[in-house]
Amino acid sequence: MDNPEIPFWERPEIVEQFAARPPDQRMMELLGDASRATRVLDLGCAGGRNTEWLAREGFDFYALDDSRAMLEKTRSRVEPYVGKADAGHRVVEGRMDNLSVFDRDFFDLIICFGVYHAAQSLEEWHCAIAESARILKPAAQLLMTQFSPRSDPTGQGLQRIEPHLFTGFRDERRMLLLEPDELDAWMAPYGFTPVRPTYDTTAPADEGGTRVVVNALYQKNG
């Protein structure tokens, strides 16, 4: 049962729910034939479902999240592959809009699934994208998902509180939601060009409604 006194992303049942999900198929397909020297950041790693796969496959991985409970779960999952000390070095606490722990032009790939839309303001979203662009090498890639405003996770509709900002998700926070064409337009000023057409998919939500997910793969202009 949910404990309202514990922040949503720190609740043990939420950690386990996210940790139980399989690795992302798009990530595995993108990296299937890639050099294991590819340096990858799992931005918003949650319970480590993708970070563990990266560690097991031998990639030069890093992971970041702002939930300590999620980080603890992720470190425990990668420790068998890299050891305790390296797990602590590679899985770090931080926010998507402040990636100062990483140098400029550091990564070959960022994977970021369902994280950018958690921005609480337009400023936070734009800061997050700018930071991702800063730490990616020229011609590096960003594989991401973000919810569309056509999502209806509870079946009761979302509430628009500001342009592009909505409430109506189970953690009760606002979310910044964009359609595929809007996302491409907002990413362009940061030097991101779609590698393939950005598209959306619809899937059932845990709360009984539906989530419309915008899927994108961008390349940073060299």
Short mmCIF file of C-alpha atoms in Angstrom, two decimals:
data_model
loop_
_atom_site.label_atom_id
_atom_site.label_comp_id
_atom_site.label_asym_id
_atom_site.label_seq_id
_atom_site.Cartn_x
_atom_site.Cartn_y
_atom_site.Cartn_z
CA MET A 1 0.00 0.00 0.00
CA ASP A 2 1.25 3.51 -0.84
CA ASN A 3 2.65 5.50 2.06
CA PRO A 4 1.89 9.18 1.42
CA GLU A 5 4.64 10.21 3.84
CA ILE A 6 7.31 8.73 1.55
CA PRO A 7 7.97 10.62 -1.72
CA PHE A 8 6.56 8.75 -4.71
CA TRP A 9 9.90 7.83 -6.30
CA GLU A 10 11.35 6.66 -2.97
CA ARG A 11 8.57 4.17 -2.22
CA PRO A 12 9.81 0.55 -2.21
CA GLU A 13 6.87 -0.69 -4.26
CA ILE A 14 7.52 1.92 -6.97
CA VAL A 15 11.23 1.07 -7.05
CA GLU A 16 10.43 -2.61 -7.49
CA GLN A 17 7.79 -1.89 -10.11
CA PHE A 18 10.24 0.01 -12.30
CA ALA A 19 13.09 -2.40 -11.61
CA ALA A 20 10.97 -5.34 -12.78
CA ARG A 21 10.53 -3.95 -16.28
CA PRO A 22 12.65 -5.55 -19.04
CA PRO A 23 15.43 -3.61 -20.79
CA ASP A 24 14.20 -1.27 -23.50
CA GLN A 25 14.04 -3.00 -26.88
CA ARG A 26 14.98 0.15 -28.83
CA MET A 27 18.14 0.54 -26.77
CA MET A 28 19.15 -3.08 -27.30
CA GLU A 29 18.57 -2.83 -31.05
CA LEU A 30 20.50 0.45 -31.31
CA LEU A 31 23.49 -0.93 -29.38
CA GLY A 32 23.38 -4.52 -30.60
CA ASP A 33 26.39 -4.19 -32.91
CA ALA A 34 27.98 -1.16 -31.25
CA SER A 35 31.50 -1.13 -29.87
CA ARG A 36 31.57 -1.95 -26.18
CA ALA A 37 33.76 1.13 -25.78
CA THR A 38 30.64 3.24 -26.46
CA ARG A 39 30.12 5.53 -23.48
CA VAL A 40 26.43 5.60 -22.52
CA LEU A 41 24.52 7.60 -19.92
CA ASP A 42 21.27 6.15 -18.57
CA LEU A 43 19.66 9.47 -17.63
CA GLY A 44 16.91 8.86 -15.09
CA CYS A 45 17.93 5.25 -14.53
CA ALA A 46 15.08 4.44 -12.09
CA GLY A 47 15.52 0.87 -10.84
CA GLY A 48 18.31 0.03 -13.26
CA ARG A 49 16.55 -2.12 -15.84
CA ASN A 50 18.62 -0.58 -18.65
CA THR A 51 21.76 0.13 -16.63
CA GLU A 52 22.11 -3.52 -15.68
CA TRP A 53 21.90 -4.55 -19.35
CA LEU A 54 24.60 -2.00 -20.25
CA ALA A 55 26.83 -3.31 -17.45
CA ARG A 56 26.26 -6.95 -18.36
CA GLU A 57 27.04 -6.24 -22.02
CA GLY A 58 30.29 -4.50 -21.12
CA PHE A 59 29.54 -0.93 -22.22
CA ASP A 60 31.27 2.09 -20.68
CA PHE A 61 28.11 3.05 -18.81
CA TYR A 62 27.06 5.71 -16.33
CA ALA A 63 23.67 6.25 -14.70
CA LEU A 64 22.05 9.20 -12.95
CA ASP A 65 18.85 9.69 -10.96
CA ASP A 66 17.63 12.03 -8.24
CA SER A 67 15.96 9.27 -6.22
CA ARG A 68 18.26 7.67 -3.65
CA ALA A 69 16.10 4.56 -3.46
CA MET A 70 16.30 4.09 -7.22
CA LEU A 71 20.07 4.65 -7.14
CA GLU A 72 20.55 2.05 -4.41
CA LYS A 73 18.61 -0.48 -6.47
CA THR A 74 20.60 0.32 -9.60
CA ARG A 75 23.96 0.07 -7.83
CA SER A 76 23.01 -3.31 -6.40
CA ARG A 77 22.22 -4.56 -9.90
CA VAL A 78 25.46 -3.44 -11.56
CA GLU A 79 27.79 -4.30 -8.67
CA PRO A 80 28.15 -7.98 -9.74
CA TYR A 81 29.55 -6.79 -13.10
CA VAL A 82 31.81 -3.89 -12.09
CA GLY A 83 32.36 -4.19 -8.34
CA LYS A 84 31.13 -2.04 -5.47
CA ALA A 85 33.57 0.84 -5.91
CA ASP A 86 32.97 1.21 -9.63
CA ALA A 87 29.21 0.91 -9.13
CA GLY A 88 29.37 3.85 -6.72
CA HIS A 89 31.46 5.85 -9.20
CA ARG A 90 29.27 5.13 -12.22
CA VAL A 91 25.78 5.39 -10.67
CA VAL A 92 25.44 8.91 -9.34
CA GLU A 93 22.84 11.18 -7.79
CA GLY A 94 21.83 14.26 -9.74
CA ARG A 95 19.18 16.18 -11.63
CA MET A 96 18.57 16.18 -15.37
CA ASP A 97 18.90 19.98 -15.50
CA ASN A 98 22.32 19.96 -13.78
CA LEU A 99 24.74 17.40 -15.19
CA SER A 100 27.86 19.24 -13.99
CA VAL A 101 29.26 15.95 -12.66
CA PHE A 102 30.03 15.13 -16.32
CA ASP A 103 32.44 16.95 -18.65
CA ARG A 104 31.49 18.52 -21.96
CA ASP A 105 31.58 16.14 -24.96
CA PHE A 106 31.80 13.10 -22.67
CA PHE A 107 29.17 10.66 -23.99
CA ASP A 108 28.53 8.82 -27.24
CA LEU A 109 24.90 8.14 -26.35
CA ILE A 110 22.29 9.22 -23.81
CA ILE A 111 19.24 7.07 -23.21
CA CYS A 112 16.44 8.93 -21.46
CA PHE A 113 13.10 7.18 -21.19
CA GLY A 114 10.20 9.04 -19.62
CA VAL A 115 12.32 11.61 -17.80
CA TYR A 116 12.36 14.98 -19.58
CA HIS A 117 8.57 15.26 -19.30
CA ALA A 118 8.98 15.34 -15.50
CA ALA A 119 10.17 18.95 -15.78
CA GLN A 120 8.15 21.20 -13.50
CA SER A 121 8.55 24.23 -15.76
CA LEU A 122 9.54 25.16 -19.29
CA GLU A 123 12.81 26.52 -17.91
CA GLU A 124 13.66 23.18 -16.28
CA TRP A 125 12.92 21.27 -19.50
CA HIS A 126 15.09 23.56 -21.60
CA CYS A 127 17.92 23.44 -19.04
CA ALA A 128 17.77 19.64 -19.11
CA ILE A 129 18.02 19.49 -22.90
CA ALA A 130 20.86 22.03 -22.91
CA GLU A 131 22.75 19.95 -20.36
CA SER A 132 22.25 16.77 -22.38
CA ALA A 133 23.57 18.54 -25.47
CA ARG A 134 26.59 19.81 -23.55
CA ILE A 135 27.77 16.39 -22.39
CA LEU A 136 27.24 14.64 -25.74
CA LYS A 137 30.10 14.45 -28.21
CA PRO A 138 29.58 15.90 -31.71
CA ALA A 139 27.58 13.41 -33.82
CA ALA A 140 26.57 11.52 -30.64
CA GLN A 141 22.99 10.37 -30.21
CA LEU A 142 20.08 10.78 -27.81
CA LEU A 143 17.46 8.03 -27.59
CA MET A 144 14.43 9.26 -25.66
CA THR A 145 10.74 9.02 -24.91
CA GLN A 146 8.35 11.63 -23.59
CA PHE A 147 4.61 11.62 -22.99
CA SER A 148 2.18 13.33 -25.37
CA PRO A 149 -0.64 15.60 -24.11
CA ARG A 150 -3.03 13.04 -25.63
CA SER A 151 -2.19 10.74 -22.73
CA ASP A 152 -5.05 9.91 -20.37
CA PRO A 153 -3.54 7.60 -17.73
CA THR A 154 -6.52 7.53 -15.37
CA GLY A 155 -9.30 7.75 -17.96
CA GLN A 156 -10.42 11.04 -16.42
CA GLY A 157 -8.40 13.35 -18.65
CA LEU A 158 -5.44 15.59 -17.96
CA GLN A 159 -5.69 19.13 -16.59
CA ARG A 160 -3.76 21.83 -18.45
CA ILE A 161 -2.38 24.29 -15.91
CA GLU A 162 0.00 26.21 -18.17
CA PRO A 163 0.94 25.93 -21.86
CA HIS A 164 2.42 22.42 -22.26
CA LEU A 165 2.17 21.72 -18.51
CA PHE A 166 -0.41 19.25 -17.21
CA THR A 167 -1.48 17.38 -14.10
CA GLY A 168 -3.43 14.15 -13.86
CA PHE A 169 -0.69 11.54 -13.38
CA ARG A 170 -0.53 9.29 -10.34
CA ASP A 171 2.45 11.00 -8.68
CA GLU A 172 0.38 14.22 -8.79
CA ARG A 173 3.23 16.29 -10.18
CA ARG A 174 2.89 18.47 -13.23
CA MET A 175 4.42 17.21 -16.47
CA LEU A 176 5.59 18.96 -19.62
CA LEU A 177 4.00 17.19 -22.58
CA LEU A 178 4.76 17.60 -26.29
CA GLU A 179 3.58 16.16 -29.58
CA PRO A 180 6.17 14.66 -31.98
CA ASP A 181 6.39 17.75 -34.20
CA GLU A 182 6.64 20.03 -31.17
CA LEU A 183 9.41 17.90 -29.69
CA ASP A 184 11.45 18.05 -32.91
CA ALA A 185 11.01 21.82 -33.05
CA TRP A 186 12.05 22.29 -29.42
CA MET A 187 15.10 20.04 -29.79
CA ALA A 188 16.42 21.75 -32.93
CA PRO A 189 17.89 24.88 -31.24
CA TYR A 190 20.11 22.61 -29.15
CA GLY A 191 21.61 21.02 -32.24
CA PHE A 192 19.52 17.85 -32.32
CA THR A 193 18.36 16.43 -35.66
CA PRO A 194 16.08 13.37 -35.90
CA VAL A 195 17.91 10.27 -37.12
CA ARG A 196 14.54 8.80 -38.10
CA PRO A 197 11.01 10.21 -37.94
CA THR A 198 9.78 10.90 -34.43
CA TYR A 199 6.59 8.92 -33.76
CA ASP A 200 4.10 8.08 -31.03
CA THR A 201 2.72 4.84 -29.63
CA THR A 202 -0.25 4.21 -27.36
CA ALA A 203 -0.17 1.73 -24.50
CA PRO A 204 -2.33 0.89 -21.46
CA ALA A 205 -1.49 2.79 -18.28
CA ASP A 206 -1.15 1.14 -14.88
CA GLU A 207 -3.94 3.40 -13.63
CA GLY A 208 -6.43 2.01 -16.16
CA GLY A 209 -6.25 4.61 -18.90
CA THR A 210 -3.76 5.07 -21.74
CA ARG A 211 -0.39 6.71 -22.24
CA VAL A 212 0.68 8.16 -25.56
CA VAL A 213 4.47 7.95 -25.78
CA VAL A 214 6.56 10.05 -28.16
CA ASN A 215 9.63 8.12 -29.32
CA ALA A 216 12.68 9.87 -30.76
CA LEU A 217 16.28 9.27 -31.77
CA TYR A 218 18.34 12.42 -32.31
CA GLN A 219 21.88 13.10 -33.41
CA LYS A 220 23.81 16.07 -32.10
CA ASN A 221 25.13 18.21 -34.92
CA GLY A 222 28.87 17.98 -35.23
#
